[in-house]
Each structure stands twice: as structure tokens, then as C-alpha cells.
PDB file of C-alpha atoms and ligand atoms in Angstrom:
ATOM      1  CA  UNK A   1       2.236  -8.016  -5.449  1.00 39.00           C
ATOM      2  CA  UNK A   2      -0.096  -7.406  -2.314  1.00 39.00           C
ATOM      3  CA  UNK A   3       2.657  -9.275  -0.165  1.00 39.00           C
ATOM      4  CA  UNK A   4       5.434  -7.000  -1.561  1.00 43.00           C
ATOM      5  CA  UNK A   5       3.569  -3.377  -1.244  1.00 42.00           C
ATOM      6  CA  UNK A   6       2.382  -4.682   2.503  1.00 41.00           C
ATOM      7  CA  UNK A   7       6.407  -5.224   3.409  1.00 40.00           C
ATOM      8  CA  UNK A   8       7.116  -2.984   1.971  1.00 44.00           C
ATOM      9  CA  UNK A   9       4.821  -0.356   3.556  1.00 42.00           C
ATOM     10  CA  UNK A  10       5.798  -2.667   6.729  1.00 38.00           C
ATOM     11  CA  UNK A  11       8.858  -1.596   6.715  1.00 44.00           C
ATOM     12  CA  UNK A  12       7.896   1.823   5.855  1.00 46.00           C
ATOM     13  CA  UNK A  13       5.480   1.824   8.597  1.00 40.00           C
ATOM     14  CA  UNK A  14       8.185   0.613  11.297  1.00 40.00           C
ATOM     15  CA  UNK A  15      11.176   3.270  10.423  1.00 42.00           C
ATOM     16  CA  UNK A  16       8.546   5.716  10.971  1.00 41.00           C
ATOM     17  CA  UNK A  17       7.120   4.274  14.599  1.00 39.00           C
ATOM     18  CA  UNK A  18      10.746   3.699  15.383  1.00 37.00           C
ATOM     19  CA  UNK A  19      11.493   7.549  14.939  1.00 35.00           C
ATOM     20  CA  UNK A  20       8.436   8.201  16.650  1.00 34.00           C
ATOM     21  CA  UNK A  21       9.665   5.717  19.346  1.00 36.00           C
ATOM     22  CA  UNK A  22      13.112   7.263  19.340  1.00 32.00           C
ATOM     23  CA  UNK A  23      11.516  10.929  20.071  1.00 34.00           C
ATOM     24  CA  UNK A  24       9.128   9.924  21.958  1.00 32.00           C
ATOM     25  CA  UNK A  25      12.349   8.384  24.643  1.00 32.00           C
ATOM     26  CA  UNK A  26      14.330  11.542  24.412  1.00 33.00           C
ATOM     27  CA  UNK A  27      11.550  13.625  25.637  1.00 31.00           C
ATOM     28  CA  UNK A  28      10.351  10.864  28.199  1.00 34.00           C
ATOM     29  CA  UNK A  29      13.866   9.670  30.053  1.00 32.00           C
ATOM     30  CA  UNK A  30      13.819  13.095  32.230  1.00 34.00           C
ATOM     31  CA  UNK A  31      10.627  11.825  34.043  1.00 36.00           C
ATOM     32  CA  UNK A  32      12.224   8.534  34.733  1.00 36.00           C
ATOM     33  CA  UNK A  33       9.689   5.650  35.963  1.00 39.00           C
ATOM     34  CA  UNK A  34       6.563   6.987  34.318  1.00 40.00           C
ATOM     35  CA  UNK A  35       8.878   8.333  31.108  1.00 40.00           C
ATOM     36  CA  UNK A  36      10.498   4.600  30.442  1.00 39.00           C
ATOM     37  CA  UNK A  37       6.658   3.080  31.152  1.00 41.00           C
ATOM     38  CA  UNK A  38       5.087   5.879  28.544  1.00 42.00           C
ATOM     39  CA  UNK A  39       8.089   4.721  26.240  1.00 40.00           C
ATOM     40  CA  UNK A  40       7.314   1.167  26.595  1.00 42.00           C
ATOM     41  CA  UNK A  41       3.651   1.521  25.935  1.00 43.00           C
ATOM     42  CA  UNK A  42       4.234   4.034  22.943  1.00 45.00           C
ATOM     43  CA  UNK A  43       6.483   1.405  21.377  1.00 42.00           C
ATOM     44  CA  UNK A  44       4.098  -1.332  22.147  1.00 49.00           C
ATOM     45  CA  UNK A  45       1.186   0.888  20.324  1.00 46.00           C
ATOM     46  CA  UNK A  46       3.750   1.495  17.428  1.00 44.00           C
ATOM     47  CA  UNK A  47       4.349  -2.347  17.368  1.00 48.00           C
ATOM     48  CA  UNK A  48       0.714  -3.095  17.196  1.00 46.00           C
ATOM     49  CA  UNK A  49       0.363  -0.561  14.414  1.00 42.00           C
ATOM     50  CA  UNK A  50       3.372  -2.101  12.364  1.00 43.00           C
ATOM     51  CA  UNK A  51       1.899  -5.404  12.606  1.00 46.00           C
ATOM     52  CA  UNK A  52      -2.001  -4.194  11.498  1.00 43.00           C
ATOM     53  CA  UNK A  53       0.197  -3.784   7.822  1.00 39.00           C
ATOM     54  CA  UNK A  54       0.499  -7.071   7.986  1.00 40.00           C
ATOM     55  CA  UNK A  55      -2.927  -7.716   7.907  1.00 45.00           C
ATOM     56  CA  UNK A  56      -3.660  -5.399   5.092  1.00 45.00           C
ATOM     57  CA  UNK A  57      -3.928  -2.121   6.777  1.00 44.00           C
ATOM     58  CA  UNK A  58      -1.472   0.476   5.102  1.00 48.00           C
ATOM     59  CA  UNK A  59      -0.119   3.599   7.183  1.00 47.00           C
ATOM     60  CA  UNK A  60      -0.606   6.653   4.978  1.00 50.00           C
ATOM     61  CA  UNK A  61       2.262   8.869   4.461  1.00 48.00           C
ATOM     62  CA  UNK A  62       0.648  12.659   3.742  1.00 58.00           C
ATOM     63  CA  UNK A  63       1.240  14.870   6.855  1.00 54.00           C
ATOM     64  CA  UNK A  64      -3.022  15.396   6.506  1.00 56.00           C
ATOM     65  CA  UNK A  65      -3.856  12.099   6.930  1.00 59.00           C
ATOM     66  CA  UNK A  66      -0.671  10.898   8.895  1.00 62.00           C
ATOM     67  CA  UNK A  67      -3.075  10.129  11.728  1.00 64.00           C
ATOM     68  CA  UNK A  68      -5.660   7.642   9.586  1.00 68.00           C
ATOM     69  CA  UNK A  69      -5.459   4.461   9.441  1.00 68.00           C
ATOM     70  CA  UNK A  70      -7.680   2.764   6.876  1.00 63.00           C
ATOM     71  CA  UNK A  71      -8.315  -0.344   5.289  1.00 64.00           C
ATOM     72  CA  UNK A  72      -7.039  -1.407   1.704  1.00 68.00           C
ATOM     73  CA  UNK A  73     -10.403  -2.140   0.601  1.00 79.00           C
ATOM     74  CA  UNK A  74     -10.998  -3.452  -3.249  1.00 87.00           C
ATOM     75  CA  UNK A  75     -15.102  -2.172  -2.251  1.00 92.00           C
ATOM     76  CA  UNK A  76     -15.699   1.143  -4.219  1.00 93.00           C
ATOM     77  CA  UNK A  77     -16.400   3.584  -1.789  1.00 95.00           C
ATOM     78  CA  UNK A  78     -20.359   3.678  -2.935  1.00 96.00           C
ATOM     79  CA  UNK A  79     -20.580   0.056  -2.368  1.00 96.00           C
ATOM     80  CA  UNK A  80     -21.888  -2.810  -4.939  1.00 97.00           C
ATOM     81  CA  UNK A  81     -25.636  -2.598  -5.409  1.00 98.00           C
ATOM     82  CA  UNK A  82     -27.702  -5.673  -5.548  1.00 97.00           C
ATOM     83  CA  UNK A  83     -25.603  -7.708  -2.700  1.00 96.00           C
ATOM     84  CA  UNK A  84     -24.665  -7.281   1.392  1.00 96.00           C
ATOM     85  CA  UNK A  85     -22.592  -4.370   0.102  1.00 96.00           C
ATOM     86  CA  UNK A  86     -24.687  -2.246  -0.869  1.00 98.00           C
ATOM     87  CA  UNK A  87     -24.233   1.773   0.317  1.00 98.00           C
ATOM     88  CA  UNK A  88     -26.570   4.364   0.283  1.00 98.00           C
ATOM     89  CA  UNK A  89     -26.003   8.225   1.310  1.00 98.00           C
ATOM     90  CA  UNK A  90     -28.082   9.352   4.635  1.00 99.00           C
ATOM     91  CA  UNK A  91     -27.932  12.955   5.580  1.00 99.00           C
ATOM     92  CA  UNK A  92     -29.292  14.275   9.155  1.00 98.00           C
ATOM     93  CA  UNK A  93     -29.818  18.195   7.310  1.00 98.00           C
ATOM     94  CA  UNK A  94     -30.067  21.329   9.368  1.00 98.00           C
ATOM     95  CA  UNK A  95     -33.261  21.127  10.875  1.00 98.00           C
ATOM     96  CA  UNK A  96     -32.668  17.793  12.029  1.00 98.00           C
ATOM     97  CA  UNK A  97     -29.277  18.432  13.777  1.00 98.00           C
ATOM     98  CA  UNK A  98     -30.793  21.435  15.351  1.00 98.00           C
ATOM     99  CA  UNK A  99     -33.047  19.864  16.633  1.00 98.00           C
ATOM    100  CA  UNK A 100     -31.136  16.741  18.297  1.00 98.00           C
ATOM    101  CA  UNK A 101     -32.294  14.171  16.186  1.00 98.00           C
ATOM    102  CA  UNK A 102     -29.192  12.760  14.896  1.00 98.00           C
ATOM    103  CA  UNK A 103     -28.626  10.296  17.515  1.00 98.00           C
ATOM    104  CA  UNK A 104     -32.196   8.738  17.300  1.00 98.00           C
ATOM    105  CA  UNK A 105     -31.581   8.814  13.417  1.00 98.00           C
ATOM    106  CA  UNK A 106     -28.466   6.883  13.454  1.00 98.00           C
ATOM    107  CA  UNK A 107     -30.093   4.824  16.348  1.00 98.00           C
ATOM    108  CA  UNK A 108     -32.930   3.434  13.790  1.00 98.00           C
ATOM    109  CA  UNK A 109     -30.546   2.319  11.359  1.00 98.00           C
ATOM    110  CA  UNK A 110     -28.205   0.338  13.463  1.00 98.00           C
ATOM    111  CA  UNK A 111     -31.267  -0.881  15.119  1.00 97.00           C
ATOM    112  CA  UNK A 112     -32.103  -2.189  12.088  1.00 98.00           C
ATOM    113  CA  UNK A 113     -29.261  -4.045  11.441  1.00 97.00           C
ATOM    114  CA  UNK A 114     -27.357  -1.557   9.248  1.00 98.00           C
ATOM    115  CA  UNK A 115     -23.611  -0.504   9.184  1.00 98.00           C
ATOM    116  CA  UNK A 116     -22.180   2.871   9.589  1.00 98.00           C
ATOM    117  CA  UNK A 117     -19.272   2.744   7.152  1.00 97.00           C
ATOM    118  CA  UNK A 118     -19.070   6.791   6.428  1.00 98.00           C
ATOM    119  CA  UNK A 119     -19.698   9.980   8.880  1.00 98.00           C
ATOM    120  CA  UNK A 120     -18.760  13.335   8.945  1.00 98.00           C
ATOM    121  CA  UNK A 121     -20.158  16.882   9.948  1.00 98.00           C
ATOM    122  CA  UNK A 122     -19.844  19.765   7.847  1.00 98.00           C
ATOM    123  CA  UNK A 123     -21.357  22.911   6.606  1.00 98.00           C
ATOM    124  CA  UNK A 124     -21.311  21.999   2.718  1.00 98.00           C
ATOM    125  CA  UNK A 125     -20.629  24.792   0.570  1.00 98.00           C
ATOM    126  CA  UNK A 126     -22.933  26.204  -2.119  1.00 98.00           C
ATOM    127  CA  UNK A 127     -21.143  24.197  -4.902  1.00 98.00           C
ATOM    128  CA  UNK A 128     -21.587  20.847  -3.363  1.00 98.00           C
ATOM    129  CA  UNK A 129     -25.119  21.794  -2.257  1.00 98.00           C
ATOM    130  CA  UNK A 130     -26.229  22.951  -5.690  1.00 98.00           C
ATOM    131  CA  UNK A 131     -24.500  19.700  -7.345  1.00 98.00           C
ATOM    132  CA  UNK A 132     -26.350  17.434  -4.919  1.00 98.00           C
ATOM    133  CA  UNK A 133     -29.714  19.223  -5.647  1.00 98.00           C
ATOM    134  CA  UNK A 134     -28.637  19.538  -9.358  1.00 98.00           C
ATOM    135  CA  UNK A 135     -31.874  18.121 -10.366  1.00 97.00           C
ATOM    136  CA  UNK A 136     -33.718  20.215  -8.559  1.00 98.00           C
ATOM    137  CA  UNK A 137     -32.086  23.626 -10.098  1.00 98.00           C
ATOM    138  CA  UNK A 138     -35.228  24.685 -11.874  1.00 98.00           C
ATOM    139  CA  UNK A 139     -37.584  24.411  -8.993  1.00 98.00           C
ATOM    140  CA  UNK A 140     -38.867  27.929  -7.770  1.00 98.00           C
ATOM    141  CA  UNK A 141     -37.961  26.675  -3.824  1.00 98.00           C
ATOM    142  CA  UNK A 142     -33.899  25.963  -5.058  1.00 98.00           C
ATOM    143  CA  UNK A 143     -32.692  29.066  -4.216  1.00 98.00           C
ATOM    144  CA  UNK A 144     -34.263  27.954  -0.485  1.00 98.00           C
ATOM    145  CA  UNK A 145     -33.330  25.348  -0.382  1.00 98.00           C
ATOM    146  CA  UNK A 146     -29.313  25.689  -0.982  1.00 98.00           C
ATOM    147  CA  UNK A 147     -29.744  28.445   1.406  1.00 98.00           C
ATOM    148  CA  UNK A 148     -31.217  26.566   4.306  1.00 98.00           C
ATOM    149  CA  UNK A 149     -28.493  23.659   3.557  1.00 98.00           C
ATOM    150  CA  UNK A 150     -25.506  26.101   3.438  1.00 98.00           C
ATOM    151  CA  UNK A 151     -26.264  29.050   5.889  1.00 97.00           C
ATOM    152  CA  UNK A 152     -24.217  27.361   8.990  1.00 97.00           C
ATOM    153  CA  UNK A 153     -27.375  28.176  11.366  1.00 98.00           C
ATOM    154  CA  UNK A 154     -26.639  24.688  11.609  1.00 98.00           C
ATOM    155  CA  UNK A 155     -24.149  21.707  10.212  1.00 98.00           C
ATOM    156  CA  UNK A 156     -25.464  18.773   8.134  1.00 98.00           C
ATOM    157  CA  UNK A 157     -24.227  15.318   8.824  1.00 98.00           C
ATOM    158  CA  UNK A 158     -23.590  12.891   6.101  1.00 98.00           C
ATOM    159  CA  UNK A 159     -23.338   9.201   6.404  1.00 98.00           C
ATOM    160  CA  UNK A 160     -22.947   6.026   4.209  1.00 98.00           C
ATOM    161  CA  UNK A 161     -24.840   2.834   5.539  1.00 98.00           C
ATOM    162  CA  UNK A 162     -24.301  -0.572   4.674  1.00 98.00           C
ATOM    163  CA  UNK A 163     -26.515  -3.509   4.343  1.00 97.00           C
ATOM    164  CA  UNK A 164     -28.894  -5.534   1.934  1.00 97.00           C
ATOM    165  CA  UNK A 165     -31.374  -3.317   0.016  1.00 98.00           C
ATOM    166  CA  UNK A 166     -30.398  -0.458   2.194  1.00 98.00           C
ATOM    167  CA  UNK A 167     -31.137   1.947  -0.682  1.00 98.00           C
ATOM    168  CA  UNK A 168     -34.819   1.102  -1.172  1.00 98.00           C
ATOM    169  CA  UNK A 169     -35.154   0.501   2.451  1.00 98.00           C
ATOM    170  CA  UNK A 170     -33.706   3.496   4.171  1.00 98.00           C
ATOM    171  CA  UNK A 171     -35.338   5.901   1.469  1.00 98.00           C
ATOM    172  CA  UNK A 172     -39.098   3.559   3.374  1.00 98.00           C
ATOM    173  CA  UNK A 173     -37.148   3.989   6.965  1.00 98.00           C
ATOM    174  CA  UNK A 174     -37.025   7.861   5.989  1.00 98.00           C
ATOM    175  CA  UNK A 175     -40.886   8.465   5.006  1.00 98.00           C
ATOM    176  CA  UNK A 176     -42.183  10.481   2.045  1.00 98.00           C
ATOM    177  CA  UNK A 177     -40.550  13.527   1.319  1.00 98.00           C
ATOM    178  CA  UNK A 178     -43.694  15.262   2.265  1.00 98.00           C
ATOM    179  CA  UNK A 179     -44.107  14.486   5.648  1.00 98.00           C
ATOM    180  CA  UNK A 180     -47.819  15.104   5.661  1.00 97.00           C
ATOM    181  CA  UNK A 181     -47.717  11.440   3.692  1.00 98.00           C
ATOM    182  CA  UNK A 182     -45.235   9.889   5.761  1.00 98.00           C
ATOM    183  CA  UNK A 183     -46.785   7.153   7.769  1.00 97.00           C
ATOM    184  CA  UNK A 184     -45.801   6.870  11.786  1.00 97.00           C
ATOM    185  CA  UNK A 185     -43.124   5.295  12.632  1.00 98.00           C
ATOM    186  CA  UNK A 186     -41.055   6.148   9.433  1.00 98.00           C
ATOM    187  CA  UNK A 187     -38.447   9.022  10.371  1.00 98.00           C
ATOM    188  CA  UNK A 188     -40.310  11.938   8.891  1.00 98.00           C
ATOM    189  CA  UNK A 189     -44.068  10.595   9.812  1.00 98.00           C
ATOM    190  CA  UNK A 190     -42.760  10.596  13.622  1.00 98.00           C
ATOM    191  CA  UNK A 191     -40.611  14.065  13.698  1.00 98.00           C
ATOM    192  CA  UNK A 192     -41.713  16.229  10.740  1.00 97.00           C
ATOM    193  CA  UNK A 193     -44.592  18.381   9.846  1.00 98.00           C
ATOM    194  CA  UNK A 194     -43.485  20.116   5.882  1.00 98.00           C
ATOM    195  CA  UNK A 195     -41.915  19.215   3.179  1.00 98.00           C
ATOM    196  CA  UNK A 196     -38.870  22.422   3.417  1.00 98.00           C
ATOM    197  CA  UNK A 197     -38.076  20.546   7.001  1.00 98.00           C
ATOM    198  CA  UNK A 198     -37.900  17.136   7.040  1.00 98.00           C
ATOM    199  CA  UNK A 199     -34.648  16.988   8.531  1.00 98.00           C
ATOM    200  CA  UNK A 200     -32.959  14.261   6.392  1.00 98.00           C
ATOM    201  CA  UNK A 201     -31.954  12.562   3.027  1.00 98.00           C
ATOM    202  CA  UNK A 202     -31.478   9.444   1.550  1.00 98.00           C
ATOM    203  CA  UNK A 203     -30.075   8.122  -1.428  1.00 98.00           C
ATOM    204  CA  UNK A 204     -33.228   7.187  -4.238  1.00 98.00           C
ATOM    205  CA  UNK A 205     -31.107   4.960  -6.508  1.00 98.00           C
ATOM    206  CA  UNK A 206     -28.174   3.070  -7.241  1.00 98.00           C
ATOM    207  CA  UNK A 207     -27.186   5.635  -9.370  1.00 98.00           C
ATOM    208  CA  UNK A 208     -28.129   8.302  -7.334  1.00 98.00           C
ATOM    209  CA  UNK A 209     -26.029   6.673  -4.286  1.00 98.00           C
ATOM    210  CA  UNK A 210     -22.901   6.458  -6.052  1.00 97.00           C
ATOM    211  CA  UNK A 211     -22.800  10.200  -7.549  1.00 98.00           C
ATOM    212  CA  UNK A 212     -23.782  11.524  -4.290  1.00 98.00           C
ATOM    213  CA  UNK A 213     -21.334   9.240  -1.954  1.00 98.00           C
ATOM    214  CA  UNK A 214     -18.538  10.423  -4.081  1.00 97.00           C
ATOM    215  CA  UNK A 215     -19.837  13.733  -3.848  1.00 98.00           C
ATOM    216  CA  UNK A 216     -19.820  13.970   0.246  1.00 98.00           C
ATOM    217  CA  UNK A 217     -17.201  11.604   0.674  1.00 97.00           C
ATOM    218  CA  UNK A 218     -14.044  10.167  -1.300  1.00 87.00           C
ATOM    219  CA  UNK A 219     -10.974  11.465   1.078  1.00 80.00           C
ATOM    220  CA  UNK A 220      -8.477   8.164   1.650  1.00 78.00           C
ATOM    221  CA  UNK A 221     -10.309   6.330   4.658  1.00 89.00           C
ATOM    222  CA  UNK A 222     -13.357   8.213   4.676  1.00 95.00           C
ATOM    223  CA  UNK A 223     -15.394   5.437   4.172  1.00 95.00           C
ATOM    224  CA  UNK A 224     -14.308   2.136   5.675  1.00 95.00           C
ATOM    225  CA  UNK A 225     -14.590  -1.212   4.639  1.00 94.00           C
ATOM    226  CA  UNK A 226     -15.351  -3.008   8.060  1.00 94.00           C
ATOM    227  CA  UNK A 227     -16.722  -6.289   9.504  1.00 94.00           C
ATOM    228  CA  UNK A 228     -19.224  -6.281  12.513  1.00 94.00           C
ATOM    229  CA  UNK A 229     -18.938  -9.336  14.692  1.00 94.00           C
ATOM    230  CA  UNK A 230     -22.980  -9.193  14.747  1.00 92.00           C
ATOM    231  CA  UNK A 231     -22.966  -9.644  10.579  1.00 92.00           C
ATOM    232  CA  UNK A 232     -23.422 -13.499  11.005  1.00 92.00           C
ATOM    233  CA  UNK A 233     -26.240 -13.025  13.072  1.00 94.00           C
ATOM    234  CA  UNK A 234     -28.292 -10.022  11.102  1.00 95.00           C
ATOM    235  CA  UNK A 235     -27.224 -11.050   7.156  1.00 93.00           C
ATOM    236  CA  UNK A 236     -26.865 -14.609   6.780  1.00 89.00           C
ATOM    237  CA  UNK A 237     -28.993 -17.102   4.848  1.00 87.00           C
ATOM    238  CA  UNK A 238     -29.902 -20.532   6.079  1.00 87.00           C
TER     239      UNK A 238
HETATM  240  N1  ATP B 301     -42.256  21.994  -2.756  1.00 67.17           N
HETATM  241  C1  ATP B 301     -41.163  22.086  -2.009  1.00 67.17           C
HETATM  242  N2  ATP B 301     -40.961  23.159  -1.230  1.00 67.17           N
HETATM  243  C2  ATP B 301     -39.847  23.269  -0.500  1.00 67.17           C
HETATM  244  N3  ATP B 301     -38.881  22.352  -0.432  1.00 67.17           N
HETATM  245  C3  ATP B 301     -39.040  21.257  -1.168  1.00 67.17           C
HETATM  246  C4  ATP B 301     -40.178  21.063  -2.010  1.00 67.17           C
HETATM  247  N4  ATP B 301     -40.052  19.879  -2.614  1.00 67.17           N
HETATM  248  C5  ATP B 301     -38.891  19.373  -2.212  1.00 67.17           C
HETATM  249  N5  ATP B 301     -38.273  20.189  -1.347  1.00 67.17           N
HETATM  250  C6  ATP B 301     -36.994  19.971  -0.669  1.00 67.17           C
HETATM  251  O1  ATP B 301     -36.094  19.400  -1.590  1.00 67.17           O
HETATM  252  C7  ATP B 301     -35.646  18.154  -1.107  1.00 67.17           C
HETATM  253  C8  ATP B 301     -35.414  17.243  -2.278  1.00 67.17           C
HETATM  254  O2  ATP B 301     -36.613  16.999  -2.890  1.00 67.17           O
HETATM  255  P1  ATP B 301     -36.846  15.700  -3.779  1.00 67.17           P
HETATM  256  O3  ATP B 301     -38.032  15.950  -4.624  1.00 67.17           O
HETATM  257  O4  ATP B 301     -35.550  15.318  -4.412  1.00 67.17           O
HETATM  258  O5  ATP B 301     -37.293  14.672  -2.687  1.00 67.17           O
HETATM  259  P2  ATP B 301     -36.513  13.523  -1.912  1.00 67.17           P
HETATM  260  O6  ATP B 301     -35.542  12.862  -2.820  1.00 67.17           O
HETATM  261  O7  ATP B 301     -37.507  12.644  -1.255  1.00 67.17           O
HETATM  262  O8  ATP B 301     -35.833  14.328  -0.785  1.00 67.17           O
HETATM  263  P3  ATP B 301     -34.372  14.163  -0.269  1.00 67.17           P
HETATM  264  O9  ATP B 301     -33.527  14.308  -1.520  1.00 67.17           O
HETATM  265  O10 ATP B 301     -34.182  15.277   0.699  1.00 67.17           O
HETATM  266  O11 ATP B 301     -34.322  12.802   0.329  1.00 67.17           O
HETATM  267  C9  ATP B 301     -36.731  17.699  -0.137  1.00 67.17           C
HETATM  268  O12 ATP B 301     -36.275  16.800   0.823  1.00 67.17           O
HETATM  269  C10 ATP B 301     -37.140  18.994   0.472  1.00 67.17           C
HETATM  270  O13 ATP B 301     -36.232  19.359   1.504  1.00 67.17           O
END
């Protein structure tokens, strides 16, 4: 069945990077040298992209996501708890992109050993801010709070990250939610001062992973299923 749908999106995949192929020469052949060369390498790029089918990889056909290229994966997007596959939901919020923290963020987890497998920047609306705090709805600071998260003074960036026990330990990496508790060296006991700013977010649960992964992310190829050539060296058992 896999074989079929993969020549099948093959051969999909290789009428369309023909036609690109065959545009692509009509508009090149006036500039000669350079235009046949362009051709050449814009076929050889739509080769390489036929074959990645081959290896599992299918070419989506919506004009939105015409450019994406993601993996076939059989992982839900919000991982598999309990094993090397386990996802949790980071968030750099407001404060913390305003004040150019996302790289050193991001740095700690890969650092650690982690794997970015989801990232995107946004200004999240008040529905998805109020669903993601839903728990939160009858606290007098909610109001705030949504505010401060949806007021574009500054984007939030979301992020899924992969690795063992990445829930429980990214939620230690992060530091207590008040930051007067959080001990140095965790994120918010080296950058953060009160509890209404400190600048990021992380998953508390299995359960709370998986609603709020699908919440932030689920688009086709938003999160992808990859393999780091350092995962023998970080993850394995003796
Ligand atoms: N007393 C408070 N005053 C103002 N803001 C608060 C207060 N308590 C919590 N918050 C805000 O609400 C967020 C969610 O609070 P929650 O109790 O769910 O803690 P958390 O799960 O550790 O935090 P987060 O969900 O951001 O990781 C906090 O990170 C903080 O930004």
C-alpha cells in the first residue's frame, strides 16, 4: 500500500517538476549559457525532489503548502510519552522575545541534547490564548494575562522539543513559575524577576502536551519527524 501511494505520488511528484522544468526552460533559453546551466540545475533539484518520494517523503499538492516538503511520519504530532519520542510544547512569550532571549532559550535545550521538531512565530489570537490558559479562566490576573500574550507589543514563539523525559525535564530547565523560587541556572532563576514575566512556557503533562501541541501546531509538516546524526551519541543505552 505504502509502495503504491509513494509511486504513485512519484509520479505525481515528477509531472509536476517536469512542468516546472518545462517553464522554467522557456523563460531561461533567452539568456543562453547561464539560462541552459539554471535549467540544468533546476531539473537536477526537481530530480532530487522526485527521488526524496521514494524514500517516503510525499510532495503536497495544496497551492498553500505547495512549497513544504514533509515527512510521512506514523509519530502523532505530540509525540509518544514515556519513550525517546516524547514532545513537549516550549513557548519563548512576549517578554522573552522582547527581550532577545529566544536564541539563548533554544540554545539550552539543544545544548542539552534535545530536538527541535516544531517552530513558529506568531501573535496568537485571543481564542487560542484563552483555550491555552483555559484553566486559568477564573483567576483575577486572566484578563492580564491574555492581554499581555495577544497585544502584538511583541510575537510569541512556540516550539515542540523532542527527547527522553523532556516534559518533566524542560518544565526543571524552565524554573518555577514564580521566578522568585526559581533556582540559578534554570531559565527563569537566571533572566526573570515576577511571576506576570517570566518569559516562557512549558508543557506540565503528558496530557497537557498533547492538547496544547495540537493547539499551536497541527498544519501538514508543521512538526517534523526527523533524525539527528548526533542521536546515537546523546540517547543510546549501553
Ligand atoms: N499570580 C499571578 N499573577 C500574574 N500572572 C500569573 C500569576 N500566576 C500565574 N501567572 C501567569 O500565568 C502563567 C500560567 O500560570 P500557571 O499557574 O499555569 O503556571 P505554569 O504552568 O508554571 O506557567 P506556564 O504555563 O507559563 O509554564 C504563568 O506563567 C504566569 O505568566
Amino acid at each position: 500500500m505504502f509502495i503504491r501511494t509513494a509511486a504513485s505520488t512519484l509520479r505525481q511528484a515528477a509531472r509536476r517538476q517536469s512542468t516546472t522544468a518545462l517553464a522554467t526552460r522557456s523563460i531561461s533559453t533567452s539568456s543562453g549559457q547561464q539560462g541552459a546551466r539554471s535549467t540544468a540545475f533546476r531539473f537536477g533539484t526537481a530530480a532530487a525532489a522526485a527521488a526524496a518520494v521514494t524514500f517516503g517523503y510525499t510532495l503536497l499538492t495544496s497551492k498553500q503548502e505547495s512549497l513544504v516538503v514533509h515527512a510521512d511520519s506514523s509519530v502523532p504530532i505530540y509525540g509518544v510519552p514515556g519513550t525517546s519520542k516524547e514532545r513537549t510544547f516550549i513557548a519563548v512569550k512576549p517578554d522573552g522575545v522582547q527581550r532577545g532571549l529566544i536564541s539563548d532559550i533554544i540554545a539550552r535545550f539543544e545544548r542539552r541534547g534535545y530536538k527541535l521538531v516544531g517552530m513558529k512565530l506568531l501573535v496568537p489570537s485571543q481564542a487560542l490564548a484563552r483555550e491555552h490558559y483555559a484553566d486559568l479562566s477564573s483567576k483575577p490576573f486572566f484578563a492580564g494575562l491574555v492581554d499581555y500574550m495577544t497585544n502584538g507589543k511583541a510575537p510569541v514563539v512556540g516550539m515542540v522539543w523532542e527527547g527522553p523525559s523532556v516534559i518533566k525535564q524542560g518544565r526543571i530547565m524552565l524554573g518555577a513559575t514564580d521566578p522568585k523560587a526559581a533556582g540559578p541556572g534554570t531559565i527563569r532563576g537566571d533572566y526573570c524577576l515576577t511571576i506576570g514575566r517570566n518569559i516562557c512556557h512549558g508543557s506540565d503533562s503528558a496530557e497537557s502536551a498533547q492538547k496544547e501541541i495540537s493547539l499551536w501546531f497541527g498544519g501538514k509538516g508543521e512538526v517534523v519527524d526527523w533524525t539527528s546524526n548526533n542521536e546515537e551519541w546523546i540517547i543510546s543505552d549501553n
